[in-house]
Amino acid sequence: LSNCLGGLCDRPKNTNVRLSLPAVCFVWQIAMIILFGIFIRYDEESDAHWIEHRKHKNISSDIENDFYFRYPSFQDVHVMIFVGFGFLMTFLKRYSFGGVGFNFLIAAFGLQWALLMQGWFHSLDYTDGKIKIGIENLINADFCVAGCLIAYGAILGKVSPVQLMVLTLFGITLFAVEEFIILNLIHARDAGGSMVIHTFGAYYGLSISAMLYRPNLDQSSALHGSVYHSDVFAMIGTLYLWMFWPSFNSAITDHGDAQHRAAINTYLALAATVLTTMAISSLFQKHGKLDMVHIQNSTLAGGVAVGTAAEFMLMPYGSLIVGFCCGIISTLGYIYLTPFMEKYLKIQDTCGIHNLHGMPGVIGGIVGAITAAAASEAVYGQEGLINTFDFVGDFKDMVPSKQGGHQAAGICVAVCFGIGGGVIVGGILRLPIWGDPADDSCFDDEPYWELPEDEESIPPIVQYNNHMRNKDVVESNFSMEQH
Amino acid sequence: LSNCLGGLCDRPKNTNVRLSLPAVCFVWQIAMIILFGIFIRYDEESDAHWIEHRKHKNISSDIENDFYFRYPSFQDVHVMIFVGFGFLMTFLKRYSFGGVGFNFLIAAFGLQWALLMQGWFHSLDYTDGKIKIGIENLINADFCVAGCLIAYGAILGKVSPVQLMVLTLFGITLFAVEEFIILNLIHARDAGGSMVIHTFGAYYGLSISAMLYRPNLDQSSALHGSVYHSDVFAMIGTLYLWMFWPSFNSAITDHGDAQHRAAINTYLALAATVLTTMAISSLFQKHGKLDMVHIQNSTLAGGVAVGTAAEFMLMPYGSLIVGFCCGIISTLGYIYLTPFMEKYLKIQDTCGIHNLHGMPGVIGGIVGAITAAAASEAVYGQEGLINTFDFVGDFKDMVPSKQGGHQAAGICVAVCFGIGGGVIVGGILRLPIWGDPADDSCFDDEPYWELPEDEESIPPIVQYNNHMRNKDVVESNFSMEQH
Amino acid sequence: LSNCLGGLCDRPKNTNVRLSLPAVCFVWQIAMIILFGIFIRYDEESDAHWIEHRKHKNISSDIENDFYFRYPSFQDVHVMIFVGFGFLMTFLKRYSFGGVGFNFLIAAFGLQWALLMQGWFHSLDYTDGKIKIGIENLINADFCVAGCLIAYGAILGKVSPVQLMVLTLFGITLFAVEEFIILNLIHARDAGGSMVIHTFGAYYGLSISAMLYRPNLDQSSALHGSVYHSDVFAMIGTLYLWMFWPSFNSAITDHGDAQHRAAINTYLALAATVLTTMAISSLFQKHGKLDMVHIQNSTLAGGVAVGTAAEFMLMPYGSLIVGFCCGIISTLGYIYLTPFMEKYLKIQDTCGIHNLHGMPGVIGGIVGAITAAAASEAVYGQEGLINTFDFVGDFKDMVPSKQGGHQAAGICVAVCFGIGGGVIVGGILRLPIWGDPADDSCFDDEPYWELPEDEESIPPIVQYNNHMRNKDVVESNFSMEQH
């Protein structure tokens, strides 16, 4: 595969996806309908039998339906997936349509597949073989999609929408398996998905990018940058991710204090990250000027890194310390590590996901392991400790120090699934059938989008050239007369 | 009227609204204050007597105040009305101010008038003759406004703000009557307003557009398109509508499972729509390129079409099927039907509301009728069936099959009110007193907005011209010297 | 100080903040970590002991955790602070990075310092000397930051990020003291912060702007305006502030009817403001054209002015009247007062905060005082009156008319703290060590941001110049040959 099936890859690129994209969309959507028909039903809180269920279980009020505990957080997470990730990827001067549009496409497909994959692992009702879904499943589906959107960041502008659909199909599948191993088999806790979502997503994307390495990508260098307004658009994405990250990290934690605490910890970690990101960005630039790339990305690293430990008793100052460190590490990553990885490791990372999700995700896993290992009844209370770490059932004899080890094992699983899955999927994506762009038309919406004529910039040039051409004619006539 | 009062319409257009717009705003706002003073009071959940009411009714906690059931959904709907509709209409290259600004104006007026109109029909306290409002009234007012904003989409760029105020005054009035007939007299259910909001709004707007037909609209064709950044702005609108549509369809459904289920159904329908929209958009374009018009609009059709049935036991796969079909139909509408309607039916539909709201709204009504007719105690449970379809009071003997017929009757009422109302209001709007723009200044903010000088495009021309002028002088001097 | 330490200010400006900005960020962030470590802990609703606390206090369900009462409002307020204020300040053609970016920086710092300052005054647990934080503290911290962001509006584009950090440090400190005096000592009520946030913030900012008066600011006049797309970006800010203002005014009011009523009152006041703003904007412009500056700003004045009285029984028509008046006053302020203040009072107010926050804030205080003084048991009910005005403890003998006087006293305290604090902080900011820009590089991102080359506008000029230069050479050669 690495020699790409004997030169097949050397054919001139054909980016026409007129048959392949509709075919993939239709076939997969029809498959979803069939599988949903066979497997997916409402759970007891979203089924019309709720009113009977409520009386049966002596639930005093409709407000105790899980919908009211989680719906506000769900909508915030939904905004992060579609506007947050989508607009963060509009920063390129001529790839804003692809950034926000393909993000939309793969998220909409991925969440359906995620409901099935995660449902089989977590929400299968063995009495009737059906997956029963409610609001928590929707949040988890959005989480699952986030892993693939992170991976998209590494290859932004260098792949076709068909490749992205393939990336998503395999990505969701790998995610669901990896998540089951980490959360259920290993019994690690990962409220905000530092390991499960961010670490996995980042290494999955980076491995794919390595497999799709383009030695002549500098042919697209003219489009590999932002313009003033595209940077402002990207700030919409940044800010929605930043503001709603407390909802992300608290969305599926336990009712009550766990959701409350996760929101506070995330809020604080992110605030500290902004200050150290700005500081490092200014310190390492000529003349102390701030770089928008850092502001758009590194300010979010604290939210990633506090993901696992957000529901633990990390303490407010602990959150600040995590945010403090990640702002520094992530920004330095953009300054030193990304160029290094491109030059020496042959990994081209368009959005710098290694700095925003990879390193902070691993740090988040480590912070989670340490915080778990250090947990004590003095800090959590007896019931609080059991509640927070879910020391029940098969794991009722678990102790914090051992939990710390399990957390650390989770990091390894996430990294391995990311790299292993990425290498395999990257190999598949190298097949010359997916309609990816040539090296000189990367970072360009032109191959996949009908573009409007840009009235604002073209006329001056056109007018100028026309004017010049006429003048030249006049002048050359004039010159001839002179001689 | 259709000959426009003997040539009065042929006068040169005067777009100066310096007297008419302030006059309308002041008179109507003062009328609102007076009517609110006479009629509108807080309901028992927003009145300071709540604490006594709570004890009296044995309500155990403040959390059972309806505010906590509906406020998150209300804010999401509010965002859809102002940012969703507003930014969706910024796609034109030089009508972004009008798109978002006039949307703001008419929504802010419309919601006040809607509180009164809907209040008289639904929230009048007969003991004291006052309308008692709470959070549900605010949501319904926003819904009511949505009907007028949909209608605005058909005539975007072709009318004056004064005409829009008139459209809104009559639109809200018609809406409230139509809604009362459909929901209360016919006893149809319409959680997300497929019939009441979308079908009515679309045919109201299309009829007005037909009445205001401009045969020479091609004189504005240079401005009848987007530029790169205006398409990205419009995606903000699209995404907020798409993300928050689950809140829209669940905002006023029953507490508990109905809200929960409506959110799930809408989430799924919209996801399926994205895939089939992208597929059809690519399949029917040269070279398989995606068209932003489709992505911005047709991806939302599933949310419209699942509106009526969202609170029913439509089943997750049912939602996917509805979304699947509507993505196809809506996109094909943009490709074939909109040009056909403009050419042969003389209906100019700027935003293509027939494809986004008209057809999907009718489909939504039909899906609702079928789902209602097919309802059974086996699926809903005995209490669930009564609860979901509100088979109480005068309608306690209703059965699902009959309910299906009532639902179908609702569609007809919505279409009739839309077309009938639109023809009458369109006739009124043809009077030559409203300050509408001439055919060659449609889709242009210039008539109604102070525009900033555009520093980014103008300077090169200006500098060039200045430079050229100086050179010409020099050269003509020089030439003269030659002779 | 006013002569700026004998000519030190006359040195050429050095805008390099490469040492000062990172130094301030690092030192202050480390200080925050230390102080949080010493002082800040979770409160009983966000601590892992909640489960025990719940049983002890006989709280029936997790849903009664304050998190579920306030989290949706918190997220809305969070959006207002970062996207609302941030994007409102992107309207300048070349200061969008600074508008949204510095807003991000100072808000992220300010909220940490606010948690400490407000915590010492309001949330200190005297048993262990710790500040116990929960969701309400996060909302209050965001509120506190809002005061400084308002002040930023007056000096937008004229200061360095280091100056903004200093402004924020002192601003938060002053805010916390002023708030303690107004709310606790004077026992005024101020749900939406008309006095505490808006009046204080506006006069703080205006005083600083007066102290930093730049007589030669017209040297930057070419950049002191908007372009088409920057105005659309600013509308994002406007709309998010407008839509979420009901959450702002209801976020920290009492559970139940008070939150419900505050949201309704704010919703109505803002709707009325839009109509009168549009009316006045059109009436006072040539040709009746609307001015985006008014639409972006004055439409929000009603939310400011209803802040204090939002939780009172202001009545729906009362809210409309407040909004009606403020739309007029604020828009007239932009037309007449801002130019007057700049010319005669030497106060340069970039965003017109006096019209959006200053005057409406004072009006809001007055409305609150009148509404409080007019309160009666007939309208509120006996328990409702005590609840709404918190007539308990030391103030259990308070009566409404006296409360009105206390409210009025609150306005004076806010104005005095704003002006007094602003003069002192403004004096400090005049020191020539902060890296502020020269008069001819105000409103420009260039001094503090790495800017992308703007592909859309630069090429024509560059090409033209290059072309011209070659031509000039040719022509001068040619000319020489002539002679």
Coordinates of N, CA, C and O in Angstrom, one line a residue, chain A residues 171-230:
Chain A
G171 N -13.5 6.1 11.7 CA -13.2 6.8 12.9 C -14.3 6.6 14.0 O -13.9 6.3 15.2
I172 N -15.5 6.6 13.6 CA -16.6 6.4 14.6 C -16.5 5.0 15.1 O -16.7 4.7 16.3
T173 N -16.3 4.0 14.2 CA -16.2 2.6 14.6 C -15.1 2.4 15.6 O -15.3 1.8 16.6
L174 N -13.9 2.9 15.2 CA -12.8 2.8 16.2 C -13.1 3.4 17.5 O -12.7 2.9 18.6
F175 N -13.7 4.6 17.4 CA -14.0 5.4 18.6 C -14.8 4.6 19.6 O -14.6 4.5 20.8
A176 N -15.9 3.9 19.0 CA -16.8 3.2 19.9 C -16.1 2.0 20.6 O -16.4 1.8 21.8
V177 N -15.3 1.4 19.8 CA -14.6 0.2 20.4 C -13.6 0.7 21.5 O -13.6 0.2 22.6
E178 N -12.8 1.7 21.1 CA -11.8 2.3 22.1 C -12.5 2.8 23.3 O -12.1 2.5 24.5
E179 N -13.6 3.5 23.1 CA -14.4 4.0 24.3 C -14.9 2.9 25.2 O -14.8 3.0 26.4
F180 N -15.4 1.8 24.6 CA -15.9 0.7 25.4 C -14.7 0.1 26.2 O -14.9 -0.2 27.4
I181 N -13.6 -0.1 25.6 CA -12.4 -0.6 26.3 C -12.0 0.3 27.5 O -11.9 -0.2 28.6
I182 N -11.9 1.6 27.2 CA -11.4 2.5 28.2 C -12.4 2.7 29.3 O -12.1 2.6 30.5
L183 N -13.7 2.9 29.0 CA -14.7 3.2 30.0 C -15.2 2.0 30.7 O -15.4 2.0 31.9
N184 N -15.5 0.9 30.0 CA -16.2 -0.2 30.6 C -15.2 -1.3 31.0 O -15.3 -1.8 32.1
L185 N -14.3 -1.7 30.1 CA -13.4 -2.8 30.5 C -12.3 -2.3 31.5 O -12.1 -2.9 32.5
I186 N -11.6 -1.2 31.1 CA -10.6 -0.7 32.0 C -11.2 0.1 33.2 O -10.6 0.3 34.2
H187 N -12.4 0.5 33.0 CA -13.1 1.3 34.0 C -12.4 2.6 34.4 O -12.2 3.0 35.5
A188 N -11.8 3.3 33.3 CA -11.3 4.6 33.5 C -12.5 5.6 33.4 O -13.5 5.3 32.8
R189 N -12.3 6.7 34.1 CA -13.3 7.8 34.0 C -12.8 8.8 33.0 O -11.6 9.2 33.0
D190 N -13.7 9.4 32.2 CA -13.2 10.4 31.2 C -14.4 11.3 30.8 O -14.8 11.3 29.7
A191 N -14.8 12.1 31.8 CA -16.0 13.0 31.6 C -15.9 13.8 30.3 O -16.8 13.8 29.5
G192 N -14.8 14.6 30.1 CA -14.7 15.4 29.0 C -13.9 14.9 27.9 O -13.6 15.5 26.9
G193 N -13.6 13.6 28.0 CA -12.9 12.9 26.8 C -11.5 13.3 26.5 O -11.1 13.2 25.3
S194 N -10.7 13.7 27.5 CA -9.3 14.0 27.2 C -8.7 12.9 26.4 O -7.9 13.1 25.5
M195 N -8.9 11.7 26.9 CA -8.3 10.5 26.3 C -9.1 10.0 25.1 O -8.7 9.9 24.0
V196 N -10.4 9.7 25.5 CA -11.3 9.0 24.5 C -11.5 9.9 23.3 O -11.5 9.3 22.2
I197 N -11.7 11.2 23.4 CA -12.0 12.0 22.3 C -10.8 12.7 21.7 O -10.4 12.5 20.6
H198 N -10.1 13.5 22.6 CA -9.0 14.3 22.1 C -7.7 13.6 21.7 O -7.2 13.8 20.6
T199 N -7.3 12.7 22.6 CA -6.0 12.0 22.3 C -6.3 11.1 21.1 O -5.5 11.1 20.1
F200 N -7.3 10.3 21.1 CA -7.6 9.4 20.0 C -7.8 10.2 18.7 O -7.1 9.9 17.7
G201 N -8.6 11.3 18.7 CA -8.9 12.0 17.5 C -7.6 12.6 16.9 O -7.4 12.6 15.7
A202 N -6.7 13.2 17.8 CA -5.5 13.8 17.3 C -4.6 12.8 16.7 O -4.1 13.1 15.6
Y203 N -4.3 11.7 17.3 CA -3.4 10.8 16.8 C -3.9 10.0 15.6 O -3.2 9.6 14.7
Y204 N -5.2 9.9 15.6 CA -5.9 9.3 14.4 C -5.7 10.2 13.2 O -5.2 9.8 12.1
G205 N -5.9 11.5 13.4 CA -5.7 12.5 12.3 C -4.3 12.6 11.9 O -4.0 12.7 10.7
L206 N -3.4 12.7 12.8 CA -2.0 12.9 12.5 C -1.4 11.7 11.7 O -0.6 11.8 10.8
S207 N -1.9 10.5 12.1 CA -1.4 9.3 11.4 C -1.9 9.3 10.0 O -1.2 8.9 9.0
I208 N -3.2 9.6 9.8 CA -3.7 9.7 8.4 C -2.9 10.8 7.6 O -2.6 10.5 6.5
S209 N -2.7 11.9 8.3 CA -1.9 13.0 7.6 C -0.5 12.5 7.2 O -0.1 12.8 6.1
A210 N 0.1 11.7 8.0 CA 1.4 11.2 7.7 C 1.3 10.2 6.5 O 2.2 10.2 5.6
M211 N 0.3 9.4 6.5 CA 0.1 8.4 5.4 C -0.2 9.2 4.1 O 0.2 8.7 3.0
L212 N -0.8 10.3 4.2 CA -1.1 11.1 3.0 C -0.1 12.2 2.7 O -0.4 13.2 2.1
Y213 N 1.1 12.0 3.2 CA 2.1 13.1 3.1 C 2.3 13.6 1.7 O 2.3 12.8 0.8
R214 N 2.3 14.9 1.5 CA 2.4 15.5 0.2 C 3.7 16.3 0.2 O 3.8 17.4 0.7
P215 N 4.8 15.8 -0.5 CA 6.1 16.4 -0.5 C 6.0 17.8 -1.2 O 6.8 18.7 -0.9
N216 N 5.1 17.9 -2.1 CA 5.1 19.2 -2.9 C 3.9 20.1 -2.5 O 3.4 20.8 -3.3
L217 N 3.6 20.0 -1.2 CA 2.5 20.9 -0.8 C 2.8 22.4 -0.9 O 1.8 23.2 -0.9
D218 N 4.0 22.7 -1.0 CA 4.4 24.1 -1.1 C 3.8 24.7 -2.4 O 3.8 26.0 -2.5
Q219 N 3.4 23.9 -3.3 CA 2.7 24.4 -4.5 C 1.4 25.1 -4.2 O 0.9 25.9 -5.0
S220 N 0.9 24.8 -3.0 CA -0.4 25.5 -2.6 C -0.1 26.6 -1.5 O -1.0 27.1 -0.9
S221 N 1.2 27.0 -1.4 CA 1.5 27.8 -0.2 C 0.8 29.2 -0.3 O 0.5 29.8 0.7
A222 N 0.5 29.6 -1.6 CA -0.2 30.9 -1.7 C -1.6 30.9 -1.0 O -2.1 32.0 -0.6
L223 N -2.2 29.8 -0.9 CA -3.5 29.7 -0.3 C -3.4 29.2 1.2 O -4.4 29.1 1.9
H224 N -2.2 28.8 1.6 CA -2.1 28.2 2.9 C -1.9 29.4 4.0 O -0.8 29.5 4.6
G225 N -2.9 30.2 4.1 CA -2.8 31.3 5.1 C -4.2 31.9 5.2 O -5.1 31.5 4.5
S226 N -4.3 32.9 6.0 CA -5.6 33.5 6.2 C -5.6 34.9 5.6 O -4.6 35.4 5.1
V227 N -6.8 35.5 5.5 CA -7.0 36.9 5.3 C -7.6 37.5 6.5 O -8.1 36.8 7.4
Y228 N -7.7 38.8 6.5 CA -8.2 39.5 7.7 C -9.6 39.0 8.2 O -9.8 38.6 9.3
H229 N -10.5 38.9 7.2 CA -11.9 38.5 7.6 C -12.0 37.0 7.9 O -12.8 36.6 8.7
S230 N -11.2 36.2 7.3 CA -11.3 34.8 7.6 C -10.8 34.5 9.0 O -11.3 33.6 9.7

